[in-house]
PDB file of C-alpha atoms and ligand atoms in Angstrom:
ATOM      1  CA  MET A   1      43.439 100.606 219.943  1.00 93.00           C
ATOM      2  CA  ILE A   2      45.126  97.226 219.679  1.00 97.00           C
ATOM      3  CA  ILE A   3      46.788  96.864 216.389  1.00 97.00           C
ATOM      4  CA  GLY A   4      47.340  93.601 214.470  1.00 97.00           C
ATOM      5  CA  ASN A   5      48.439  92.976 210.721  1.00 97.00           C
ATOM      6  CA  LYS A   6      45.215  93.090 209.116  1.00 98.00           C
ATOM      7  CA  ILE A   7      43.031  94.403 211.614  1.00 98.00           C
ATOM      8  CA  ARG A   8      42.741  96.429 214.840  1.00 98.00           C
ATOM      9  CA  LEU A   9      40.723  95.968 217.930  1.00 98.00           C
ATOM     10  CA  ARG A  10      38.943  98.521 219.788  1.00 98.00           C
ATOM     11  CA  ASN A  11      36.443  99.199 221.868  1.00 97.00           C
ATOM     12  CA  LYS A  12      32.347  98.950 221.291  1.00 97.00           C
ATOM     13  CA  ARG A  13      30.153 102.261 220.769  1.00 97.00           C
ATOM     14  CA  LEU A  14      27.028 102.647 219.818  1.00 98.00           C
ATOM     15  CA  ALA A  15      27.565 103.321 216.177  1.00 97.00           C
ATOM     16  CA  ASP A  16      28.291  99.614 215.999  1.00 98.00           C
ATOM     17  CA  ALA A  17      24.508  98.864 217.149  1.00 98.00           C
ATOM     18  CA  ARG A  18      23.231  98.740 213.493  1.00 97.00           C
ATOM     19  CA  GLY A  19      25.762  96.668 211.991  1.00 97.00           C
ATOM     20  CA  ASP A  20      25.752  94.043 215.199  1.00 98.00           C
ATOM     21  CA  TYR A  21      21.929  93.919 215.132  1.00 98.00           C
ATOM     22  CA  THR A  22      22.066  93.156 211.053  1.00 97.00           C
ATOM     23  CA  TRP A  23      24.635  90.361 211.948  1.00 97.00           C
ATOM     24  CA  GLN A  24      22.277  88.763 214.971  1.00 96.00           C
ATOM     25  CA  THR A  25      19.370  88.529 213.002  1.00 96.00           C
ATOM     26  CA  ASP A  26      21.057  86.843 210.164  1.00 97.00           C
ATOM     27  CA  PRO A  27      20.215  83.051 209.784  1.00 97.00           C
ATOM     28  CA  GLU A  28      23.057  81.980 208.819  1.00 97.00           C
ATOM     29  CA  LEU A  29      25.408  83.621 211.314  1.00 98.00           C
ATOM     30  CA  ALA A  30      23.045  82.269 213.936  1.00 97.00           C
ATOM     31  CA  ARG A  31      23.335  78.721 212.845  1.00 97.00           C
ATOM     32  CA  LEU A  32      27.200  79.119 212.337  1.00 98.00           C
ATOM     33  CA  ASP A  33      27.379  80.242 216.024  1.00 97.00           C
ATOM     34  CA  ALA A  34      24.650  78.276 217.779  1.00 96.00           C
ATOM     35  CA  ALA A  35      22.909  80.995 218.816  1.00 94.00           C
ATOM     36  CA  PRO A  36      19.134  81.874 218.616  1.00 92.00           C
ATOM     37  CA  LEU A  37      18.371  84.071 215.994  1.00 93.00           C
ATOM     38  CA  LEU A  38      17.617  87.713 217.552  1.00 94.00           C
ATOM     39  CA  THR A  39      13.912  88.533 217.595  1.00 91.00           C
ATOM     40  CA  THR A  40      13.803  91.861 219.659  1.00 96.00           C
ATOM     41  CA  THR A  41      13.292  95.269 217.603  1.00 98.00           C
ATOM     42  CA  PHE A  42      16.058  97.450 216.815  1.00 98.00           C
ATOM     43  CA  ALA A  43      14.494 100.086 219.173  1.00 98.00           C
ATOM     44  CA  GLN A  44      14.950  97.708 222.336  1.00 98.00           C
ATOM     45  CA  TYR A  45      18.244  96.210 221.062  1.00 98.00           C
ATOM     46  CA  LEU A  46      19.875  99.914 220.853  1.00 98.00           C
ATOM     47  CA  SER A  47      18.246 100.540 224.358  1.00 98.00           C
ATOM     48  CA  ASP A  48      20.017  97.437 225.611  1.00 96.00           C
ATOM     49  CA  TYR A  49      23.125  97.965 223.956  1.00 97.00           C
ATOM     50  CA  ALA A  50      23.581 101.548 225.378  1.00 97.00           C
ATOM     51  CA  SER A  51      22.852 100.418 228.859  1.00 96.00           C
ATOM     52  CA  ALA A  52      25.622  97.620 228.304  1.00 94.00           C
ATOM     53  CA  LEU A  53      27.947 100.272 227.103  1.00 96.00           C
ATOM     54  CA  ARG A  54      27.154 102.775 230.085  1.00 95.00           C
ATOM     55  CA  TYR A  55      28.071  99.609 232.681  1.00 94.00           C
ATOM     56  CA  PRO A  56      30.589  97.562 231.397  1.00 91.00           C
ATOM     57  CA  SER A  57      31.255  94.126 233.099  1.00 92.00           C
ATOM     58  CA  SER A  58      34.381  93.132 234.677  1.00 90.00           C
ATOM     59  CA  ILE A  59      33.877  89.784 233.522  1.00 93.00           C
ATOM     60  CA  ARG A  60      33.279  90.367 229.821  1.00 95.00           C
ATOM     61  CA  HIS A  61      35.468  92.534 227.540  1.00 96.00           C
ATOM     62  CA  GLN A  62      34.344  92.977 223.913  1.00 97.00           C
ATOM     63  CA  PHE A  63      35.875  94.534 220.908  1.00 98.00           C
ATOM     64  CA  ALA A  64      34.867  95.690 217.690  1.00 98.00           C
ATOM     65  CA  ILE A  65      37.059  94.412 214.876  1.00 98.00           C
ATOM     66  CA  GLU A  66      38.316  96.659 212.073  1.00 98.00           C
ATOM     67  CA  THR A  67      40.286  96.556 209.206  1.00 98.00           C
ATOM     68  CA  ILE A  68      43.488  98.658 209.372  1.00 97.00           C
ATOM     69  CA  GLU A  69      41.547 100.893 206.965  1.00 96.00           C
ATOM     70  CA  GLY A  70      38.377 101.307 209.423  1.00 97.00           C
ATOM     71  CA  LYS A  71      35.753  99.431 208.442  1.00 98.00           C
ATOM     72  CA  HIS A  72      34.007  97.521 211.272  1.00 98.00           C
ATOM     73  CA  ILE A  73      33.743  93.922 210.173  1.00 98.00           C
ATOM     74  CA  GLY A  74      33.062  91.761 213.259  1.00 98.00           C
ATOM     75  CA  ASN A  75      33.471  91.479 216.918  1.00 98.00           C
ATOM     76  CA  CYS A  76      35.200  89.288 219.504  1.00 98.00           C
ATOM     77  CA  VAL A  77      35.378  88.938 223.299  1.00 98.00           C
ATOM     78  CA  TYR A  78      36.704  87.407 226.300  1.00 98.00           C
ATOM     79  CA  TYR A  79      34.289  86.698 228.906  1.00 98.00           C
ATOM     80  CA  ASP A  80      33.554  84.374 231.980  1.00 97.00           C
ATOM     81  CA  VAL A  81      36.929  85.726 233.507  1.00 97.00           C
ATOM     82  CA  ASN A  82      37.748  83.643 236.362  1.00 97.00           C
ATOM     83  CA  GLU A  83      40.549  85.079 238.201  1.00 95.00           C
ATOM     84  CA  THR A  84      40.781  82.226 240.479  1.00 97.00           C
ATOM     85  CA  LYS A  85      41.203  79.389 237.736  1.00 98.00           C
ATOM     86  CA  GLY A  86      43.084  81.849 235.727  1.00 98.00           C
ATOM     87  CA  GLU A  87      40.978  81.194 232.587  1.00 98.00           C
ATOM     88  CA  ALA A  88      38.448  83.031 230.301  1.00 98.00           C
ATOM     89  CA  GLU A  89      36.366  81.912 226.964  1.00 98.00           C
ATOM     90  CA  LEU A  90      36.981  83.628 224.085  1.00 98.00           C
ATOM     91  CA  GLY A  91      34.714  84.284 221.087  1.00 98.00           C
ATOM     92  CA  ILE A  92      34.569  86.039 217.430  1.00 98.00           C
ATOM     93  CA  MET A  93      32.366  86.747 214.505  1.00 98.00           C
ATOM     94  CA  ILE A  94      33.421  88.159 211.502  1.00 98.00           C
ATOM     95  CA  GLY A  95      29.768  89.336 210.265  1.00 98.00           C
ATOM     96  CA  ASN A  96      30.861  90.744 206.989  1.00 98.00           C
ATOM     97  CA  ARG A  97      31.193  87.722 204.827  1.00 98.00           C
ATOM     98  CA  ASP A  98      33.221  89.539 202.150  1.00 98.00           C
ATOM     99  CA  TYR A  99      36.124  89.242 204.929  1.00 98.00           C
ATOM    100  CA  TRP A 100      35.875  85.513 205.587  1.00 98.00           C
ATOM    101  CA  ASP A 101      38.634  82.998 204.475  1.00 98.00           C
ATOM    102  CA  LYS A 102      41.257  85.868 204.176  1.00 98.00           C
ATOM    103  CA  GLY A 103      42.993  85.785 207.368  1.00 98.00           C
ATOM    104  CA  TYR A 104      41.285  88.534 209.089  1.00 98.00           C
ATOM    105  CA  GLY A 105      39.546  86.245 211.848  1.00 98.00           C
ATOM    106  CA  ALA A 106      42.996  84.258 212.506  1.00 98.00           C
ATOM    107  CA  ASP A 107      44.611  87.634 212.775  1.00 98.00           C
ATOM    108  CA  ALA A 108      41.757  89.076 215.214  1.00 98.00           C
ATOM    109  CA  VAL A 109      41.876  85.981 217.483  1.00 98.00           C
ATOM    110  CA  ALA A 110      46.102  85.930 217.533  1.00 98.00           C
ATOM    111  CA  THR A 111      45.882  89.731 218.220  1.00 98.00           C
ATOM    112  CA  LEU A 112      43.109  89.318 221.385  1.00 98.00           C
ATOM    113  CA  VAL A 113      45.101  86.117 222.429  1.00 98.00           C
ATOM    114  CA  SER A 114      48.282  88.078 222.715  1.00 98.00           C
ATOM    115  CA  TYR A 115      46.615  91.049 224.247  1.00 98.00           C
ATOM    116  CA  ILE A 116      44.899  88.836 226.852  1.00 98.00           C
ATOM    117  CA  PHE A 117      48.234  87.130 228.041  1.00 98.00           C
ATOM    118  CA  ARG A 118      50.229  90.185 227.814  1.00 97.00           C
ATOM    119  CA  GLN A 119      47.502  92.393 229.763  1.00 97.00           C
ATOM    120  CA  THR A 120      46.356  90.060 232.242  1.00 97.00           C
ATOM    121  CA  ASN A 121      47.312  87.026 234.633  1.00 97.00           C
ATOM    122  CA  LEU A 122      45.143  84.368 232.795  1.00 98.00           C
ATOM    123  CA  ARG A 123      47.105  81.242 231.709  1.00 98.00           C
ATOM    124  CA  ARG A 124      44.221  79.714 229.968  1.00 98.00           C
ATOM    125  CA  ILE A 125      42.020  80.816 226.952  1.00 98.00           C
ATOM    126  CA  TYR A 126      39.233  78.297 226.050  1.00 98.00           C
ATOM    127  CA  LEU A 127      36.524  78.068 223.230  1.00 98.00           C
ATOM    128  CA  LYS A 128      33.722  75.739 221.590  1.00 98.00           C
ATOM    129  CA  THR A 129      32.547  75.760 218.393  1.00 98.00           C
ATOM    130  CA  LEU A 130      30.287  73.567 216.501  1.00 98.00           C
ATOM    131  CA  ASP A 131      32.001  70.432 215.075  1.00 98.00           C
ATOM    132  CA  TRP A 132      30.833  71.111 211.510  1.00 98.00           C
ATOM    133  CA  ASN A 133      32.561  74.358 211.427  1.00 98.00           C
ATOM    134  CA  LYS A 134      35.732  73.675 209.605  1.00 98.00           C
ATOM    135  CA  ARG A 135      36.377  77.022 209.146  1.00 98.00           C
ATOM    136  CA  SER A 136      36.108  78.189 212.411  1.00 98.00           C
ATOM    137  CA  GLN A 137      38.418  75.119 213.699  1.00 98.00           C
ATOM    138  CA  GLU A 138      41.062  75.889 210.995  1.00 98.00           C
ATOM    139  CA  CYS A 139      41.134  79.525 212.204  1.00 98.00           C
ATOM    140  CA  PHE A 140      41.717  78.626 215.755  1.00 98.00           C
ATOM    141  CA  LYS A 141      44.488  75.942 214.966  1.00 98.00           C
ATOM    142  CA  LYS A 142      46.557  78.787 213.150  1.00 97.00           C
ATOM    143  CA  CYS A 143      46.346  80.592 216.172  1.00 96.00           C
ATOM    144  CA  GLY A 144      47.832  78.035 218.023  1.00 96.00           C
ATOM    145  CA  PHE A 145      44.520  76.295 219.736  1.00 97.00           C
ATOM    146  CA  THR A 146      44.241  72.610 220.330  1.00 97.00           C
ATOM    147  CA  LEU A 147      41.483  70.200 220.493  1.00 98.00           C
ATOM    148  CA  ASN A 148      40.911  69.383 224.270  1.00 97.00           C
ATOM    149  CA  GLY A 149      37.121  67.797 224.037  1.00 98.00           C
ATOM    150  CA  ARG A 150      33.757  67.469 222.788  1.00 98.00           C
ATOM    151  CA  LEU A 151      30.718  68.776 224.164  1.00 98.00           C
ATOM    152  CA  VAL A 152      27.165  68.479 223.474  1.00 98.00           C
ATOM    153  CA  LYS A 153      24.638  70.830 224.503  1.00 96.00           C
ATOM    154  CA  ASP A 154      20.994  71.641 223.583  1.00 94.00           C
ATOM    155  CA  GLY A 155      21.158  69.548 220.858  1.00 95.00           C
ATOM    156  CA  PHE A 156      24.551  70.961 219.012  1.00 97.00           C
ATOM    157  CA  SER A 157      27.789  68.816 219.008  1.00 98.00           C
ATOM    158  CA  PHE A 158      30.782  71.151 219.767  1.00 98.00           C
ATOM    159  CA  VAL A 159      34.541  70.734 219.862  1.00 98.00           C
ATOM    160  CA  LEU A 160      36.221  72.336 222.516  1.00 98.00           C
ATOM    161  CA  MET A 161      39.867  74.150 221.937  1.00 98.00           C
ATOM    162  CA  GLU A 162      42.274  75.821 224.170  1.00 98.00           C
ATOM    163  CA  ILE A 163      45.633  77.448 224.466  1.00 98.00           C
ATOM    164  CA  TYR A 164      47.643  77.690 227.546  1.00 98.00           C
ATOM    165  CA  ARG A 165      50.085  80.650 228.297  1.00 97.00           C
ATOM    166  CA  LYS A 166      52.977  78.308 227.590  1.00 95.00           C
ATOM    167  CA  GLN A 167      51.834  77.186 224.087  1.00 93.00           C
ATOM    168  CA  TRP A 168      51.281  80.850 223.087  1.00 95.00           C
ATOM    169  CA  GLU A 169      54.729  81.776 224.207  1.00 91.00           C
ATOM    170  CA  ALA A 170      55.807  79.011 221.965  1.00 89.00           C
ATOM    171  CA  HIS A 171      53.736  79.812 218.887  1.00 80.00           C
ATOM    172  CA  GLU A 172      54.645  83.665 219.495  1.00 81.00           C
ATOM    173  CA  ILE A 173      58.290  82.516 218.763  1.00 73.00           C
ATOM    174  CA  GLU A 174      57.450  79.864 216.007  1.00 76.00           C
ATOM    175  CA  THR A 175      55.242  82.230 213.921  1.00 69.00           C
TER     176      THR A 175
HETATM  177  C1  COA B   1      34.954  81.487 211.886  1.00 94.09           C
HETATM  178  C2  COA B   1      35.546  83.203 211.547  1.00 94.09           C
HETATM  179  C3  COA B   1      36.031  83.783 212.814  1.00 94.09           C
HETATM  180  C4  COA B   1      37.048  82.509 211.026  1.00 94.09           C
HETATM  181  O1  COA B   1      37.757  83.849 210.333  1.00 94.09           O
HETATM  182  P1  COA B   1      37.971  83.852 208.814  1.00 94.09           P
HETATM  183  O2  COA B   1      38.811  85.059 208.594  1.00 94.09           O
HETATM  184  O3  COA B   1      36.999  83.443 207.814  1.00 94.09           O
HETATM  185  O4  COA B   1      39.154  83.063 208.806  1.00 94.09           O
HETATM  186  P2  COA B   1      40.719  82.823 208.402  1.00 94.09           P
HETATM  187  O5  COA B   1      40.976  83.149 207.111  1.00 94.09           O
HETATM  188  O6  COA B   1      41.600  83.196 209.414  1.00 94.09           O
HETATM  189  O7  COA B   1      41.196  80.844 208.386  1.00 94.09           O
HETATM  190  C5  COA B   1      40.191  80.120 207.978  1.00 94.09           C
HETATM  191  C6  COA B   1      40.857  78.783 207.607  1.00 94.09           C
HETATM  192  O8  COA B   1      39.537  78.070 207.324  1.00 94.09           O
HETATM  193  C7  COA B   1      40.088  77.169 205.941  1.00 94.09           C
HETATM  194  N1  COA B   1      38.465  76.718 205.393  1.00 94.09           N
HETATM  195  C8  COA B   1      37.596  77.472 205.105  1.00 94.09           C
HETATM  196  N2  COA B   1      36.592  76.825 204.879  1.00 94.09           N
HETATM  197  C9  COA B   1      36.829  75.706 205.281  1.00 94.09           C
HETATM  198  C10 COA B   1      36.341  74.216 205.328  1.00 94.09           C
HETATM  199  N3  COA B   1      35.054  73.922 204.813  1.00 94.09           N
HETATM  200  N4  COA B   1      37.436  73.116 205.512  1.00 94.09           N
HETATM  201  C11 COA B   1      38.320  73.157 206.200  1.00 94.09           C
HETATM  202  N5  COA B   1      39.172  74.490 206.011  1.00 94.09           N
HETATM  203  C12 COA B   1      38.461  75.517 205.396  1.00 94.09           C
HETATM  204  C13 COA B   1      40.311  78.373 204.865  1.00 94.09           C
HETATM  205  O9  COA B   1      40.656  78.116 203.905  1.00 94.09           O
HETATM  206  C14 COA B   1      41.461  79.070 206.223  1.00 94.09           C
HETATM  207  O10 COA B   1      42.439  78.511 205.996  1.00 94.09           O
HETATM  208  P3  COA B   1      43.893  79.222 205.367  1.00 94.09           P
HETATM  209  O11 COA B   1      44.327  80.123 205.829  1.00 94.09           O
HETATM  210  O12 COA B   1      45.080  77.887 205.857  1.00 94.09           O
HETATM  211  O13 COA B   1      43.672  78.835 203.863  1.00 94.09           O
HETATM  212  C15 COA B   1      34.581  83.686 210.399  1.00 94.09           C
HETATM  213  O14 COA B   1      34.495  82.890 209.269  1.00 94.09           O
HETATM  214  C16 COA B   1      33.422  84.096 210.956  1.00 94.09           C
HETATM  215  O15 COA B   1      33.232  84.630 212.081  1.00 94.09           O
HETATM  216  N6  COA B   1      32.374  83.289 210.403  1.00 94.09           N
HETATM  217  C17 COA B   1      30.938  83.144 210.854  1.00 94.09           C
HETATM  218  C18 COA B   1      30.277  82.905 212.032  1.00 94.09           C
HETATM  219  C19 COA B   1      31.010  81.841 212.823  1.00 94.09           C
HETATM  220  O16 COA B   1      31.338  80.790 212.105  1.00 94.09           O
HETATM  221  N7  COA B   1      31.059  81.729 213.644  1.00 94.09           N
HETATM  222  C20 COA B   1      31.720  80.957 214.724  1.00 94.09           C
HETATM  223  C21 COA B   1      32.790  81.229 215.652  1.00 94.09           C
HETATM  224  S1  COA B   1      33.254  79.954 216.603  1.00 94.09           S
END
């Protein structure tokens, strides 16, 4: 369990599958994430989910985001871990809309970034988010991420953001 101020991060479990399926089949969430809408049945999804839990990947680390009271409100992940380059990509989704714009996302991102820099030798964490998703960009900025480029991929326009270990250390001292 990794404890933040408003949230805690924990390992994923099979009981999360129903909530995750609901979020991944939600058209608005898919649009905000530039992700394809999931079309598989829940039975198939559950079977794939169970396999992924049984055989964890060394380059993808996913966590459930819970409120301090223990309510599962979303997920976050760092993936494509590249030990040679010392970097990984970060992703987050607060699936429960009741928890948007209340600082839960920023706390989850800040908590995950601190965990990564404390527990690994990685020196850079990066992400991409849609250029019109101002909420996500504000959330990442609050955590010390800065803009480092733009990308058009599969018809979507993204902004690229990053944080280096040094910036994180400075941000930790400031906040
Ligand atoms: C993106 C997401 C992780 C952010 O988490 P969150 O808890 O809602 O964000 P926070 O409350 O920590 O920060 C959001 C900030 O953006 C601001 N904001 C919201 N909408 C905004 C807009 N249209 N323009 C500018 N700022 C905006 C909020 O006021 C807040 O800033 P403040 O704390 O200074 O008031 C979460 O909303 C989410 O998962 N949304 C759905 C999926 C999604 O967008 N996925 C893409 C992730 S890359």
